């Protein structure tokens, strides 16, 4: 299955999303240690974060998985590989931007994104002015999107490095059915 570039692409997308989420939690704990949290409680928090990240990934990347696993994607030509690289760069850029924003939010308010953060959106002008005055926003955004482009190029090189074999339509349909079954299971029984 790993010889199929579509599965490599989706696997790399999943691993990158879980890595960004895990590194965000690790960075928050490292730079802003919590008092009174035991090692077991911290491990449970990381495990719950991993489960939440997996659920979020299944929802977020579902449309992309449908497109990649569709029967029309039998061979990965240059156009499709470039489109996949652009989509991966956009996903990585968004995830890295969110992680950076969450890190800065924690630095400012001492907590992760929550409903209180929504209250600050009411005062958008003041909030944006405060952010621009407090942080080198241009450098942060340039760094985030440069990292996204570099990681995207590296991951797509790994995913599409050799020509994929001729595909059967059965395996992608099974993987897609499993993906949709997981999403349906999360929808019916998962409560974050």
XYZ file of N, CA and C in Angstrom:
576
model
N 0.829 -1.187 0.000
C 0.000 0.000 0.000
C 0.876 1.254 0.000
N 2.047 1.212 0.655
C 2.921 2.377 0.723
C 3.514 2.701 -0.642
N 3.510 1.735 -1.581
C 4.032 2.009 -2.918
C 3.082 2.905 -3.715
N 1.857 3.033 -3.294
C 0.870 3.889 -3.945
C 1.064 5.323 -3.454
N 1.329 6.237 -4.374
C 1.627 7.625 -3.995
C 0.450 8.302 -3.296
N -0.765 7.861 -3.580
C -1.927 8.476 -2.926
C -1.917 8.195 -1.432
N -1.574 6.974 -1.059
C -1.541 6.623 0.362
C -0.355 7.284 1.052
N 0.771 7.366 0.340
C 1.923 8.081 0.916
C 1.561 9.533 1.165
N 0.882 10.145 0.199
C 0.492 11.554 0.322
C -0.429 11.761 1.529
N -1.482 10.951 1.631
C -2.409 11.100 2.759
C -1.732 10.754 4.086
N -0.852 9.764 4.089
C -0.129 9.405 5.313
C 0.781 10.534 5.760
N 1.492 11.150 4.808
C 2.359 12.273 5.155
C 1.543 13.462 5.643
N 0.381 13.657 5.057
C -0.504 14.725 5.511
C -0.940 14.470 6.953
N -1.326 13.231 7.254
C -1.730 12.872 8.614
C -0.575 13.029 9.588
N 0.581 12.516 9.245
C 1.734 12.597 10.141
C 2.118 14.052 10.390
N 2.072 14.882 9.350
C 2.427 16.289 9.542
C 1.411 16.987 10.446
N 0.128 16.681 10.299
C -0.878 17.302 11.160
C -0.707 16.861 12.612
N -0.509 15.568 12.829
C -0.315 15.077 14.191
C 0.979 15.622 14.788
N 2.011 15.780 13.964
C 3.277 16.325 14.458
C 3.121 17.789 14.857
N 2.412 18.571 14.048
C 2.201 19.987 14.398
C 1.417 20.086 15.706
N 0.366 19.281 15.851
C -0.417 19.310 17.091
C 0.392 18.858 18.292
N 1.139 17.775 18.141
C 1.954 17.279 19.246
C 3.063 18.240 19.622
N 3.729 18.822 18.616
C 4.789 19.783 18.908
C 4.233 21.069 19.521
N 3.024 21.441 19.138
C 2.397 22.613 19.763
C 2.169 22.353 21.247
N 1.614 21.196 21.581
C 1.397 20.863 22.990
C 2.718 20.768 23.746
N 3.703 20.130 23.118
C 5.010 19.996 23.763
C 5.656 21.364 23.967
N 5.550 22.237 22.978
C 6.101 23.586 23.114
C 5.406 24.383 24.197
N 4.076 24.272 24.270
C 3.343 25.001 25.310
C 3.739 24.519 26.698
N 3.874 23.208 26.862
C 4.257 22.664 28.174
C 5.695 23.024 28.504
N 6.568 23.036 27.492
C 7.981 23.341 27.736
C 8.201 24.809 28.089
N 7.566 25.705 27.366
C 7.781 27.125 27.591
C 6.912 27.690 28.713
N 5.775 27.075 28.944
C 4.848 27.548 29.972
C 4.440 26.369 30.847
N 5.344 25.882 31.720
C 5.026 24.679 32.509
C 3.817 24.906 33.413
N 3.016 23.863 33.513
C 1.833 23.907 34.367
C 2.193 23.397 35.749
N 1.714 24.060 36.742
C 1.973 23.641 38.112
C 0.885 22.680 38.562
N 1.281 21.678 39.308
C 0.322 20.755 39.881
C -0.168 19.676 38.942
N 0.464 19.519 37.784
C 0.061 18.470 36.844
C 1.066 17.334 36.959
N 0.562 16.138 37.255
C 1.442 14.977 37.379
C 1.871 14.487 36.003
N 2.880 13.622 35.984
C 3.337 13.050 34.716
C 2.214 12.244 34.056
N 1.446 11.513 34.868
C 0.327 10.744 34.325
C -0.747 11.643 33.739
N -1.023 12.760 34.423
C -2.006 13.704 33.904
C -1.535 14.360 32.623
N -0.237 14.641 32.549
C 0.314 15.221 31.332
C 0.258 14.238 30.171
N 0.575 12.965 30.456
C 0.515 11.936 29.411
C -0.924 11.735 28.942
N -1.865 11.756 29.875
C -3.278 11.621 29.502
C -3.712 12.808 28.645
N -3.223 13.993 28.977
C -3.541 15.172 28.177
C -2.992 15.067 26.759
N -1.760 14.561 26.636
C -1.179 14.370 25.308
C -1.947 13.320 24.519
N -2.362 12.252 25.172
C -3.122 11.204 24.490
C -4.481 11.726 24.035
N -5.153 12.490 24.893
C -6.446 13.071 24.510
C -6.268 14.073 23.365
N -5.174 14.825 23.409
C -4.886 15.745 22.317
C -4.664 15.013 21.002
N -3.979 13.866 21.069
C -3.751 13.060 19.874
C -5.070 12.542 19.295
N -5.960 12.085 20.179
C -7.272 11.596 19.728
C -8.073 12.741 19.098
N -8.053 13.912 19.742
C -8.765 15.066 19.184
C -8.178 15.487 17.834
N -6.834 15.456 17.738
C -6.199 15.811 16.471
C -6.567 14.825 15.374
N -6.627 13.549 15.708
C -6.996 12.540 14.718
C -8.428 12.762 14.242
N -9.323 13.047 15.170
C -10.715 13.318 14.789
C -10.809 14.565 13.916
N -10.100 15.615 14.286
C -10.127 16.848 13.493
C -9.559 16.605 12.097
N -8.502 15.798 12.020
C -7.908 15.506 10.716
C -8.883 14.762 9.814
N -9.597 13.797 10.378
C -10.541 13.034 9.565
C -11.602 13.935 8.950
N -12.069 14.914 9.724
C -13.055 15.855 9.192
C -12.421 16.809 8.180
N -11.274 17.372 8.557
C -10.664 18.420 7.754
C -10.141 17.896 6.411
N -9.519 16.749 6.424
C -8.908 16.230 5.204
C -9.837 15.294 4.435
N -11.056 15.128 4.896
C -12.007 14.256 4.210
C -12.230 14.618 2.754
N -12.537 15.884 2.444
C -12.732 16.229 1.027
C -11.483 15.975 0.175
N -10.321 16.229 0.748
C -9.084 15.968 0.018
C -8.903 14.467 -0.208
N -9.219 13.661 0.803
C -9.106 12.200 0.660
C -10.044 11.691 -0.419
N -11.251 12.248 -0.482
C -12.193 11.837 -1.526
C -11.617 12.158 -2.900
N -11.029 13.350 -3.039
C -10.452 13.732 -4.335
C -9.253 12.860 -4.697
N -8.386 12.586 -3.729
C -7.177 11.811 -4.007
C -7.499 10.344 -4.259
N -8.472 9.806 -3.545
C -8.793 8.391 -3.688
C -9.826 8.112 -4.774
N -10.285 9.151 -5.443
C -11.271 8.975 -6.511
C -10.674 8.149 -7.647
N -11.514 7.398 -8.351
C -11.014 6.562 -9.453
C -10.302 7.364 -10.542
N -10.615 8.646 -10.694
C -9.969 9.445 -11.735
C -8.487 9.657 -11.447
N -8.062 9.486 -10.223
C -6.672 9.712 -9.833
C -5.906 8.388 -9.986
N -5.852 7.866 -11.176
C -5.183 6.574 -11.389
C -3.682 6.745 -11.587
N -3.290 7.797 -12.219
C -1.869 8.070 -12.366
C -1.606 9.477 -11.856
N -0.459 9.644 -11.305
C -0.107 10.955 -10.768
C 0.789 11.646 -11.780
N 0.199 12.493 -12.586
C 0.972 13.264 -13.542
C 1.548 14.502 -12.880
N 2.256 15.279 -13.662
C 2.882 16.487 -13.099
C 1.849 17.482 -12.604
N 0.758 17.622 -13.338
C -0.265 18.593 -12.935
C -0.871 18.191 -11.594
N -1.207 16.910 -11.440
C -1.793 16.456 -10.182
C -0.785 16.514 -9.045
N 0.453 16.187 -9.315
C 1.479 16.264 -8.271
C 1.682 17.704 -7.831
N 1.677 18.632 -8.766
C 1.821 20.054 -8.398
C 0.594 20.550 -7.639
N -0.580 20.137 -8.078
C -1.790 20.525 -7.350
C -1.761 19.957 -5.937
N -1.312 18.717 -5.795
C -1.200 18.110 -4.470
C -0.189 18.861 -3.614
N 0.907 19.325 -4.223
C 1.908 20.094 -3.480
C 1.336 21.429 -3.011
N 0.557 22.078 -3.852
C -0.055 23.353 -3.476
C -1.051 23.151 -2.333
N -1.874 22.118 -2.439
C -2.848 21.840 -1.381
C -2.128 21.512 -0.076
N -1.073 20.708 -0.152
C -0.309 20.376 1.045
C 0.319 21.629 1.647
N 0.858 22.516 0.818
C 1.442 23.756 1.323
C 0.389 24.618 2.014
N -0.819 24.666 1.449
C -1.898 25.440 2.077
C -2.295 24.838 3.420
N -2.443 23.515 3.468
C -2.773 22.853 4.731
C -1.683 23.105 5.767
N -0.428 22.872 5.381
C 0.672 23.070 6.329
C 0.764 24.526 6.775
N 0.569 25.452 5.849
C 0.596 26.872 6.208
C -0.477 27.207 7.228
N -1.676 26.683 7.012
C -2.768 26.934 7.952
C -2.463 26.317 9.311
N -1.970 25.064 9.324
C -1.690 24.397 10.592
C -0.562 25.081 11.350
N 0.490 25.468 10.646
C 1.605 26.153 11.307
C 1.186 27.539 11.785
N 0.363 28.230 10.998
C -0.148 29.529 11.424
C -1.005 29.379 12.680
N -1.866 28.372 12.710
C -2.713 28.136 13.887
C -1.871 27.811 15.117
N -0.844 26.982 14.949
C 0.033 26.637 16.067
C 0.764 27.870 16.581
N 1.238 28.702 15.675
C 1.928 29.930 16.081
C 0.960 30.877 16.790
N -0.235 31.022 16.250
C -1.235 31.890 16.885
C -1.600 31.375 18.267
N -1.724 30.065 18.400
C -2.060 29.499 19.698
C -0.937 29.727 20.706
N 0.294 29.601 20.243
C 1.452 29.837 21.108
C 1.454 31.294 21.581
N 1.217 32.232 20.678
C 1.186 33.651 21.052
C -0.010 33.961 21.942
N -1.141 33.309 21.701
C -2.319 33.502 22.546
C -2.026 33.029 23.967
N -1.355 31.877 24.074
C -1.006 31.359 25.404
C -0.057 32.331 26.102
N 0.910 32.850 25.369
C 1.857 33.805 25.950
C 1.137 35.039 26.470
N 0.112 35.449 25.769
C -0.622 36.651 26.152
C -1.637 36.404 27.273
N -2.377 35.287 27.195
C -3.502 35.082 28.096
C -3.366 33.884 29.021
N -2.351 33.050 28.856
C -2.122 31.926 29.753
C -3.059 30.746 29.561
N -3.647 30.613 28.388
C -4.516 29.469 28.113
C -4.558 29.233 26.610
N -5.052 28.042 26.230
C -5.214 27.741 24.816
C -6.441 28.467 24.285
N -6.644 28.386 22.965
C -7.825 29.008 22.379
C -9.074 28.491 23.086
N -9.966 29.400 23.390
C -11.207 29.024 24.047
C -12.276 30.031 23.656
N -13.418 29.945 24.300
C -14.500 30.858 23.946
C -14.202 32.301 24.337
N -13.296 32.484 25.282
C -12.905 33.846 25.632
C -12.218 34.504 24.442
N -11.480 33.714 23.658
C -10.817 34.257 22.475
C -11.831 34.830 21.494
N -13.009 34.254 21.440
C -14.050 34.757 20.540
C -14.487 36.153 20.978
N -14.508 36.401 22.282
C -14.875 37.732 22.773
C -13.920 38.803 22.244
N -12.659 38.452 22.082
C -11.696 39.425 21.582
C -11.928 39.758 20.120
N -12.621 38.893 19.406
C -12.896 39.166 18.003
C -13.919 40.289 17.834
N -14.647 40.593 18.899
C -15.584 41.714 18.849
C -14.821 43.018 18.684
N -13.652 43.075 19.298
C -12.811 44.272 19.243
C -11.676 44.042 18.255
N -12.017 43.730 17.015
C -11.042 43.324 16.015
C -9.999 44.402 15.763
N -10.409 45.649 15.617
C -9.467 46.722 15.312
C -8.412 46.851 16.403
N -8.865 46.877 17.652
C -7.925 46.997 18.768
C -7.030 45.771 18.868
N -7.613 44.614 18.636
C -6.846 43.375 18.715
C -5.759 43.327 17.650
N -6.107 43.638 16.417
C -5.120 43.613 15.332
C -4.035 44.656 15.590
N -4.423 45.829 16.040
C -3.437 46.872 16.348
C -2.485 46.401 17.446
N -3.023 45.765 18.486
C -2.199 45.256 19.575
C -1.229 44.180 19.081
N -1.715 43.282 18.230
C -0.858 42.212 17.698
C 0.266 42.795 16.849
N -0.061 43.739 15.977
C 0.949 44.349 15.108
C 1.985 45.099 15.925
N 1.551 45.750 17.008
C 2.488 46.484 17.851
C 3.333 45.563 18.719
N 2.803 44.418 19.109
C 3.481 43.542 20.057
C 4.422 42.535 19.414
N 4.155 42.114 18.184
C 4.921 41.029 17.575
C 5.406 41.437 16.195
N 6.575 40.929 15.779
C 7.043 41.180 14.402
C 6.252 40.307 13.418
N 5.053 40.741 13.119
C 4.102 39.933 12.365
C 4.619 39.530 10.981
N 5.292 40.448 10.295
C 5.821 40.126 8.967
C 6.821 38.983 9.017
N 7.727 39.017 9.981
C 8.713 37.943 10.121
C 8.057 36.622 10.518
N 7.090 36.692 11.411
C 6.405 35.473 11.850
C 5.669 34.829 10.682
N 4.910 35.628 9.924
C 4.165 35.083 8.783
C 5.105 34.556 7.702
N 6.185 35.288 7.440
C 7.146 34.825 6.438
C 7.773 33.504 6.873
N 8.124 33.393 8.145
C 8.708 32.156 8.650
C 7.744 30.992 8.581
N 6.490 31.241 8.945
C 5.480 30.181 8.918
C 5.262 29.678 7.498
N 5.090 30.586 6.560
C 4.784 30.156 5.197
C 6.018 29.638 4.462
N 7.214 30.113 4.822
C 8.427 29.527 4.264
C 8.600 28.094 4.762
N 8.351 27.879 6.044
C 8.410 26.517 6.586
C 7.385 25.620 5.904
N 6.188 26.140 5.650
C 5.151 25.352 4.966
C 5.583 24.977 3.558
N 6.194 25.903 2.833
C 6.648 25.604 1.475
C 7.771 24.571 1.469
N 8.719 24.717 2.388
C 9.840 23.770 2.453
C 9.339 22.379 2.827
N 8.491 22.304 3.849
C 7.951 21.000 4.253
C 7.090 20.383 3.157
N 6.319 21.199 2.482
C 5.480 20.694 1.396
C 6.330 20.125 0.272
N 7.383 20.833 -0.102
C 8.259 20.330 -1.160
C 8.912 19.016 -0.745
N 9.358 18.937 0.500
C 9.991 17.715 0.995
C 9.003 16.552 1.031
N 7.804 16.796 1.581
C 6.810 15.732 1.685
C 6.331 15.267 0.309
N 6.135 16.198 -0.609
C 5.683 15.793 -1.944
C 6.787 15.042 -2.679
N 8.031 15.406 -2.434
C 9.129 14.628 -3.016
C 9.089 13.197 -2.489
N 8.799 13.046 -1.203
C 8.701 11.709 -0.624
C 7.491 10.956 -1.177
N 6.377 11.645 -1.357
C 5.145 10.984 -1.796
C 5.189 10.590 -3.271
N 5.788 11.433 -4.097
C 5.727 11.211 -5.541
C 7.092 10.900 -6.148
N 8.007 10.354 -5.381
C 9.377 10.158 -5.857
C 9.514 9.090 -6.930
N 8.627 8.136 -6.991
C 8.701 7.151 -8.068
C 7.312 6.970 -8.663
N 7.283 6.544 -9.898
C 6.002 6.395 -10.594
C 5.171 5.323 -9.912
N 3.914 5.619 -9.646
C 3.066 4.627 -9.003
C 2.699 3.503 -9.960
N 2.428 2.335 -9.422
C 1.992 1.246 -10.289
C 0.567 1.495 -10.774
N 0.135 0.657 -11.670
C -1.258 0.736 -12.127
C -2.148 0.337 -10.957
N -3.170 1.121 -10.712
C -4.010 0.913 -9.537
C -5.242 0.099 -9.882
N -5.717 -0.613 -8.883
C -7.038 -1.203 -9.003
C -7.996 -0.265 -8.304
N -9.196 -0.214 -8.729
C -10.164 0.711 -8.148
C -10.671 0.217 -6.806
N -10.448 -1.038 -6.480
C -11.035 -1.613 -5.269
C -10.385 -1.083 -3.992
N -9.056 -1.048 -3.928
C -8.366 -0.650 -2.703
C -8.693 0.794 -2.295
N -8.597 1.789 -3.199
C -8.955 3.142 -2.784
C -10.400 3.266 -2.297
N -11.290 2.502 -2.899
C -12.685 2.554 -2.450
C -12.821 1.998 -1.041
N -12.075 0.947 -0.734
C -12.101 0.391 0.623
C -11.530 1.378 1.631
N -10.422 2.018 1.277
C -9.814 3.008 2.175
C -10.770 4.177 2.371
N -11.372 4.645 1.310
C -12.324 5.752 1.404
C -13.543 5.356 2.231
N -14.031 4.141 2.053
C -15.165 3.662 2.852
C -14.782 3.593 4.331
N -13.575 3.137 4.622
C -13.106 3.116 6.004
C -13.001 4.514 6.591
N -12.505 5.462 5.792
C -12.396 6.853 6.223
C -13.778 7.404 6.577
N -14.732 7.192 5.674
C -16.084 7.698 5.907
C -16.748 7.002 7.090
N -16.458 5.715 7.278
C -17.003 5.003 8.443
C -16.442 5.578 9.737
N -15.155 5.919 9.747
C -14.575 6.554 10.944
C -15.230 7.903 11.228
N -15.431 8.684 10.188
C -16.081 9.996 10.371
C -17.505 9.817 10.881
N -18.229 8.856 10.326
C -19.600 8.609 10.775
C -19.600 8.122 12.228
N -18.642 7.281 12.587
C -18.534 6.826 13.971
C -18.228 7.951 14.915
N -17.343 8.859 14.486
C -17.031 10.013 15.329
C -18.253 10.912 15.472
N -18.975 11.072 14.375
C -20.155 11.940 14.404
C -21.212 11.404 15.358
N -21.370 10.089 15.411
C -22.445 9.528 16.221
C -22.048 9.284 17.675
N -20.759 9.032 17.938
C -20.423 8.650 19.301
C -19.304 9.399 19.954
N -18.692 10.353 19.290
C -17.535 11.034 19.851
C -17.951 12.373 20.428
N -17.575 12.632 21.641
C -17.869 13.925 22.265
C -16.562 14.488 22.824
N -15.992 15.512 22.177
C -14.710 16.056 22.660
C -14.831 16.728 24.005
